[in-house]
């Protein structure tokens, strides 16, 4: 991607505070401590850009340009060691044709993830176990696990889970924004009132293979049922406390406590923390940003100007870095530090004012220290809890 022309610099510098990423709240000691941690995020949607091979994960991009939030240079700048790269499939028809299309799209995405990691093998590697992640960090590299958001691509053939497991899948969720053949969504009217009969088999197969179960996007009934059925701890890879923002995608305090009691972890999302502008005008602005690489310099100038005007009339949302930290600290208070992590939904709608991409992650570590969270607990929150629970799921596996 070519650099911004000088004509764009005044507009970029004049972007609202929502585009800025303060660093003056991170001391040198905080930064040094952050760099000593294994820092990961459980939900990374950047592979949506990888299917056709045109987006360079090894190059430095900017959120202000194309709305991307993670690449290898920014992982390095933010002290981020790795995370789960998602095979995401938006929900479609529950028909044989729909299942085939979803399966093929998911296989393409899994292949793209492996290809991008291989293309950058000197800087990042595919991890299959917690020990793989730790080894790659010792080697001075980043690591990438593979996850699946939405079980629709499995259709009615759960043997496909073993296929994806062989490709590297280590974390999966049953459902997304709409109900499917496995389970009810948190944002749809109940169909199964929890898991379908096939969904119950899905839980057993996930346990058998040692794939970590993720219940973000699942209904409360699904949560309750899986918590009873699963032989291994479960997680929510990108969810937030309902006490901070009352939304069905978030989890109430009582269920948060039950999740902790079962050894699970909730990874705090940076979405669903406040009302958001989902207007057609906002969607059009976001679509133009995603096409940044194809825009002329005049078109880029108009885009930044149009966005500034829209933000002045209708801010995208009011959630800021302090909102995110309130959500995380609430989760720590309710569940304990052993059961909280970070899953911001980067490149899937995540990011808040003051934390627009992964370069801002040292702010989280610094804020936890200012809140009085012990360093040993911060190490768990920033990465240790995920590696622990993934290891437990794999240790409980009976086959695969």
XYZ file of C-alpha atoms in Angstrom:
400
model
C 0.000 0.000 0.000
C 1.453 3.369 -0.950
C 1.908 6.055 1.675
C -0.564 8.865 2.174
C 0.086 11.865 -0.020
C 1.121 15.046 1.781
C -2.225 16.590 0.844
C -3.920 14.099 3.162
C -1.756 14.756 6.190
C -3.684 17.815 7.480
C -6.932 15.863 7.319
C -5.377 12.906 9.078
C -3.963 15.094 11.815
C -7.373 16.727 12.207
C -9.159 13.414 12.792
C -11.336 13.385 15.915
C -10.101 12.055 19.219
C -11.658 8.713 18.346
C -8.813 8.136 15.884
C -6.042 8.962 18.320
C -4.243 6.409 20.503
C -2.835 8.024 23.668
C 0.416 6.597 24.958
C 1.214 8.979 27.818
C -0.532 6.681 30.309
C 2.007 3.893 29.702
C 5.210 4.357 31.691
C 8.519 2.819 30.619
C 8.131 0.323 33.477
C 4.625 -0.568 32.297
C 5.878 -1.070 28.767
C 8.758 -3.254 29.915
C 6.388 -5.389 31.970
C 3.964 -5.655 29.049
C 6.778 -6.878 26.809
C 7.623 -9.568 29.353
C 4.115 -11.066 29.118
C 2.621 -13.503 26.642
C -0.137 -11.289 25.215
C -2.885 -12.778 23.072
C -6.422 -12.163 21.871
C -9.001 -14.889 21.358
C -10.898 -13.419 18.409
C -9.151 -12.012 15.334
C -11.254 -11.537 12.186
C -8.474 -10.282 9.910
C -8.516 -13.556 7.845
C -11.654 -12.195 6.134
C -9.173 -10.162 4.068
C -6.879 -13.074 3.213
C -8.822 -15.330 0.840
C -7.594 -13.811 -2.436
C -3.991 -13.167 -1.360
C -4.091 -9.413 -2.034
C -3.805 -8.146 1.564
C -0.287 -8.217 2.993
C -0.338 -9.240 6.656
C 3.390 -8.614 6.858
C 3.072 -4.919 5.932
C 2.100 -1.974 8.157
C -1.454 -0.719 7.634
C -3.446 1.967 9.454
C -6.910 1.862 10.949
C -7.523 5.374 9.657
C -6.984 4.142 6.122
C -8.622 0.755 5.653
C -10.162 0.008 9.080
C -7.791 -2.905 9.624
C -6.655 -3.370 13.209
C -3.926 -5.983 13.169
C -0.909 -6.932 11.071
C 2.520 -8.209 11.999
C 4.168 -4.782 12.413
C 1.334 -3.626 14.661
C 1.497 -6.850 16.675
C 5.158 -6.083 17.265
C 4.430 -2.441 18.114
C 1.663 -3.430 20.537
C 3.628 -6.207 22.201
C 1.046 -8.766 21.047
C 2.356 -12.306 20.779
C -0.546 -14.066 19.123
C -4.139 -15.125 19.121
C -6.905 -17.047 17.411
C -7.428 -16.288 13.710
C -11.071 -16.959 12.922
C -12.728 -18.970 10.168
C -15.872 -16.829 10.144
C -18.891 -17.686 7.990
C -21.985 -15.431 8.074
C -25.125 -17.494 8.586
C -27.015 -18.616 5.491
C -29.527 -21.223 4.404
C -29.923 -24.460 6.352
C -30.106 -26.516 3.168
C -27.768 -29.044 1.520
C -26.678 -26.357 -0.934
C -26.137 -23.842 1.862
C -24.109 -26.314 3.881
C -21.886 -27.131 0.875
C -21.223 -23.471 0.134
C -20.417 -22.767 3.777
C -18.133 -25.805 4.038
C -16.200 -24.770 0.939
C -15.883 -21.154 2.119
C -14.605 -22.326 5.505
C -12.044 -24.617 3.881
C -10.833 -21.730 1.711
C -10.506 -19.556 4.822
C -8.634 -22.254 6.739
C -6.258 -22.637 3.799
C -5.762 -18.868 3.654
C -4.843 -18.763 7.338
C -2.259 -21.490 6.895
C -0.915 -19.808 3.742
C -0.481 -16.393 5.381
C 1.253 -17.880 8.415
C 3.545 -19.874 6.116
C 4.355 -16.799 4.017
C 5.508 -15.064 7.196
C 7.098 -18.100 8.870
C 10.169 -16.131 9.921
C 7.929 -13.925 12.094
C 4.898 -16.045 13.062
C 3.990 -19.721 13.243
C 0.906 -21.925 13.481
C 0.298 -23.119 17.032
C -1.602 -26.314 17.811
C -0.915 -26.543 21.552
C -0.061 -24.142 24.380
C 3.493 -25.497 24.267
C 3.713 -24.517 20.592
C 2.773 -20.960 21.500
C 5.345 -20.813 24.283
C 8.054 -22.271 22.002
C 7.364 -19.720 19.262
C 7.603 -16.891 21.800
C 10.948 -18.230 23.011
C 12.091 -18.232 19.378
C 11.212 -14.549 19.091
C 8.182 -15.174 16.871
C 4.432 -14.543 17.062
C 1.947 -17.400 17.069
C -1.423 -18.014 15.479
C -4.074 -20.502 16.547
C -7.064 -21.260 14.312
C -10.708 -20.901 15.408
C -14.138 -21.271 13.826
C -16.880 -18.710 14.436
C -20.246 -20.313 13.573
C -20.717 -24.052 13.120
C -22.886 -23.698 10.012
C -20.100 -24.977 7.667
C -20.258 -28.361 9.400
C -23.759 -28.920 8.062
C -25.141 -32.141 9.477
C -21.826 -34.002 9.155
C -19.901 -33.670 12.403
C -17.037 -35.713 10.962
C -15.990 -32.403 9.376
C -14.862 -31.284 12.830
C -12.070 -33.860 12.626
C -11.145 -32.533 9.165
C -10.853 -28.976 10.446
C -9.005 -30.233 13.526
C -6.385 -31.788 11.246
C -6.074 -28.414 9.494
C -5.350 -26.788 12.857
C -8.717 -25.898 14.413
C -8.422 -25.589 18.184
C -11.414 -23.383 19.157
C -14.969 -23.268 17.777
C -18.390 -21.783 18.482
C -21.707 -23.345 17.459
C -23.607 -20.296 16.243
C -23.438 -16.636 15.179
C -26.126 -13.935 14.848
C -28.864 -16.332 13.672
C -30.002 -19.761 14.797
C -28.567 -22.696 12.878
C -28.631 -26.491 12.865
C -26.663 -26.704 16.116
C -28.001 -24.069 18.477
C -29.919 -20.877 19.155
C -28.242 -17.504 18.803
C -28.354 -14.817 21.471
C -29.714 -12.431 18.819
C -32.489 -14.573 17.296
C -35.864 -15.903 18.453
C -35.563 -19.326 20.111
C -35.908 -22.315 17.832
C -34.307 -25.119 19.835
C -34.482 -23.450 23.267
C -30.796 -24.124 23.532
C -28.931 -26.844 21.671
C -30.450 -28.946 18.919
C -30.027 -32.734 19.147
C -27.153 -32.355 16.660
C -25.746 -29.580 18.834
C -25.550 -31.940 21.778
C -23.545 -34.335 19.615
C -21.358 -31.381 18.600
C -20.448 -30.776 22.255
C -19.430 -34.418 22.667
C -17.346 -34.368 19.485
C -15.643 -31.126 20.502
C -14.704 -32.725 23.819
C -13.515 -35.902 22.085
C -11.178 -33.962 19.798
C -9.990 -31.544 22.485
C -11.273 -28.453 20.639
C -12.063 -25.642 23.061
C -15.779 -24.682 23.101
C -16.590 -20.989 22.607
C -20.081 -19.728 23.514
C -19.900 -16.107 22.395
C -23.021 -15.435 20.276
C -24.851 -18.375 21.896
C -28.135 -17.895 23.734
C -28.352 -18.102 27.517
C -30.073 -21.499 27.179
C -27.164 -22.795 25.091
C -24.749 -21.529 27.725
C -26.651 -23.303 30.488
C -26.841 -26.598 28.594
C -23.225 -26.682 27.403
C -21.989 -25.857 30.879
C -23.747 -29.026 32.058
C -22.696 -31.224 29.135
C -19.056 -30.336 28.496
C -16.365 -32.437 30.120
C -13.852 -29.615 29.631
C -13.961 -25.930 30.613
C -15.567 -23.563 28.101
C -14.874 -19.966 27.154
C -16.566 -16.929 25.682
C -14.008 -15.639 23.208
C -15.436 -12.128 22.762
C -18.195 -11.138 25.176
C -18.714 -8.537 27.884
C -20.652 -8.143 31.139
C -24.353 -7.419 30.758
C -24.036 -5.222 33.850
C -21.956 -2.766 31.804
C -24.249 -2.772 28.753
C -27.542 -4.642 28.651
C -27.324 -6.570 25.389
C -28.145 -10.244 24.700
C -24.595 -10.773 23.381
C -23.289 -10.033 26.867
C -23.368 -12.284 29.941
C -25.115 -11.641 33.261
C -23.206 -11.773 36.546
C -24.834 -15.025 37.713
C -23.715 -16.892 34.590
C -20.291 -15.277 34.802
C -19.919 -16.765 38.286
C -21.052 -20.183 37.071
C -18.573 -20.008 34.189
C -15.770 -19.278 36.646
C -16.875 -22.056 38.985
C -16.603 -24.488 36.043
C -13.072 -23.337 35.289
C -13.994 -21.302 32.198
C -12.861 -17.891 31.006
C -14.615 -14.847 29.535
C -12.531 -12.757 27.144
C -13.674 -9.145 27.214
C -15.014 -7.724 23.969
C -14.692 -4.109 22.837
C -18.085 -4.269 21.093
C -21.480 -4.124 22.864
C -20.239 -1.672 25.460
C -22.532 1.204 24.358
C -25.117 1.941 21.632
C -23.609 2.181 18.142
C -24.488 3.980 14.916
C -25.542 1.300 12.433
C -27.046 3.698 9.915
C -26.736 3.124 6.147
C -24.569 6.246 5.976
C -22.133 4.770 8.511
C -22.049 1.445 6.660
C -21.234 3.255 3.423
C -18.326 5.076 5.094
C -16.949 1.802 6.443
C -17.252 0.161 3.027
C -15.261 2.998 1.456
C -12.527 2.529 4.061
C -12.275 -1.177 3.237
C -11.663 -0.185 -0.399
C -8.918 2.292 0.602
C -6.241 0.634 -1.509
C -8.302 1.193 -4.666
C -9.180 4.842 -3.993
C -7.484 7.809 -5.653
C -5.976 10.509 -3.456
C -8.959 12.782 -4.113
C -11.335 9.967 -3.134
C -9.375 9.405 0.073
C -9.583 13.096 0.931
C -13.338 13.075 0.387
C -13.709 9.961 2.506
C -11.892 11.446 5.494
C -13.837 14.689 5.151
C -17.183 12.877 4.876
C -16.350 10.753 7.901
C -15.422 13.774 10.009
C -18.743 15.396 9.087
C -20.682 12.237 9.992
C -18.848 11.887 13.312
C -19.764 15.490 14.154
C -23.469 14.735 13.504
C -23.676 11.175 14.819
C -20.654 9.635 16.584
C -20.150 5.964 15.797
C -20.359 5.110 19.492
C -19.474 6.555 22.878
C -17.517 3.596 24.234
C -13.942 4.570 25.009
C -10.919 2.990 26.610
C -12.235 3.687 30.111
C -15.488 1.904 29.205
C -13.501 -1.124 28.105
C -11.505 -1.151 31.325
C -14.700 -0.842 33.411
C -15.970 -3.978 31.671
C -12.736 -5.857 32.326
C -12.485 -4.763 35.955
C -16.120 -5.696 36.554
C -15.425 -9.174 35.166
C -12.360 -9.510 37.400
C -14.406 -8.487 40.435
C -17.215 -10.949 39.657
C -15.201 -13.920 38.365
C -11.667 -13.520 39.650
C -8.511 -12.904 37.635
C -8.164 -16.608 36.767
C -11.273 -16.401 34.584
C -10.857 -13.195 32.562
C -8.979 -12.462 29.360
C -8.970 -10.257 26.291
C -11.008 -10.883 23.114
C -11.568 -7.512 21.501
C -13.051 -8.692 18.168
C -10.329 -6.990 16.142
C -11.376 -6.522 12.502
C -14.837 -7.784 13.368
C -16.252 -4.522 14.673
C -14.020 -4.121 17.725
C -12.073 -1.134 18.940
C -13.089 1.793 21.114
C -12.115 5.443 21.354
C -8.498 5.407 22.498
C -7.953 1.762 21.531
C -8.514 1.484 17.793
C -6.021 -1.265 17.002
C -3.596 -3.659 18.661
C -0.876 -1.033 19.056
C -2.850 0.234 22.067
C -2.590 -3.007 24.050
C 0.104 -1.709 26.440
C -2.592 0.670 27.729
C -4.551 -2.331 29.040
C -1.578 -3.645 30.994
C -0.834 -0.191 32.392
C -4.470 0.373 33.389
C -4.636 -2.983 35.180
C -1.522 -2.073 37.140
C -3.009 1.323 38.079
C -6.144 -0.490 39.265
C -4.021 -2.500 41.680
C -4.224 -5.852 39.895
C -1.126 -7.890 40.870
C 1.391 -8.487 38.098
C 0.948 -12.264 38.378
C -2.785 -11.868 37.744
C -2.179 -9.531 34.805
C 0.001 -12.226 33.240
C -2.957 -14.621 33.460
C -5.420 -12.105 32.010
C -3.221 -11.123 29.087
C -2.551 -14.684 27.960
C -2.004 -17.265 30.668
C -5.668 -18.076 31.244
C -6.248 -19.001 27.613
C -3.199 -21.242 27.446
C -4.340 -22.947 30.640
C -7.904 -23.634 29.536
C -6.835 -24.764 26.057
C -4.447 -27.210 27.693
C -7.250 -28.503 29.874
C -9.512 -29.072 26.882
C -6.752 -30.952 25.084
C -5.896 -33.015 28.151
C -9.545 -34.063 28.474
C -9.727 -35.243 24.846
C -10.411 -38.911 24.225
C -9.656 -39.057 20.518
C -8.472 -37.155 17.454
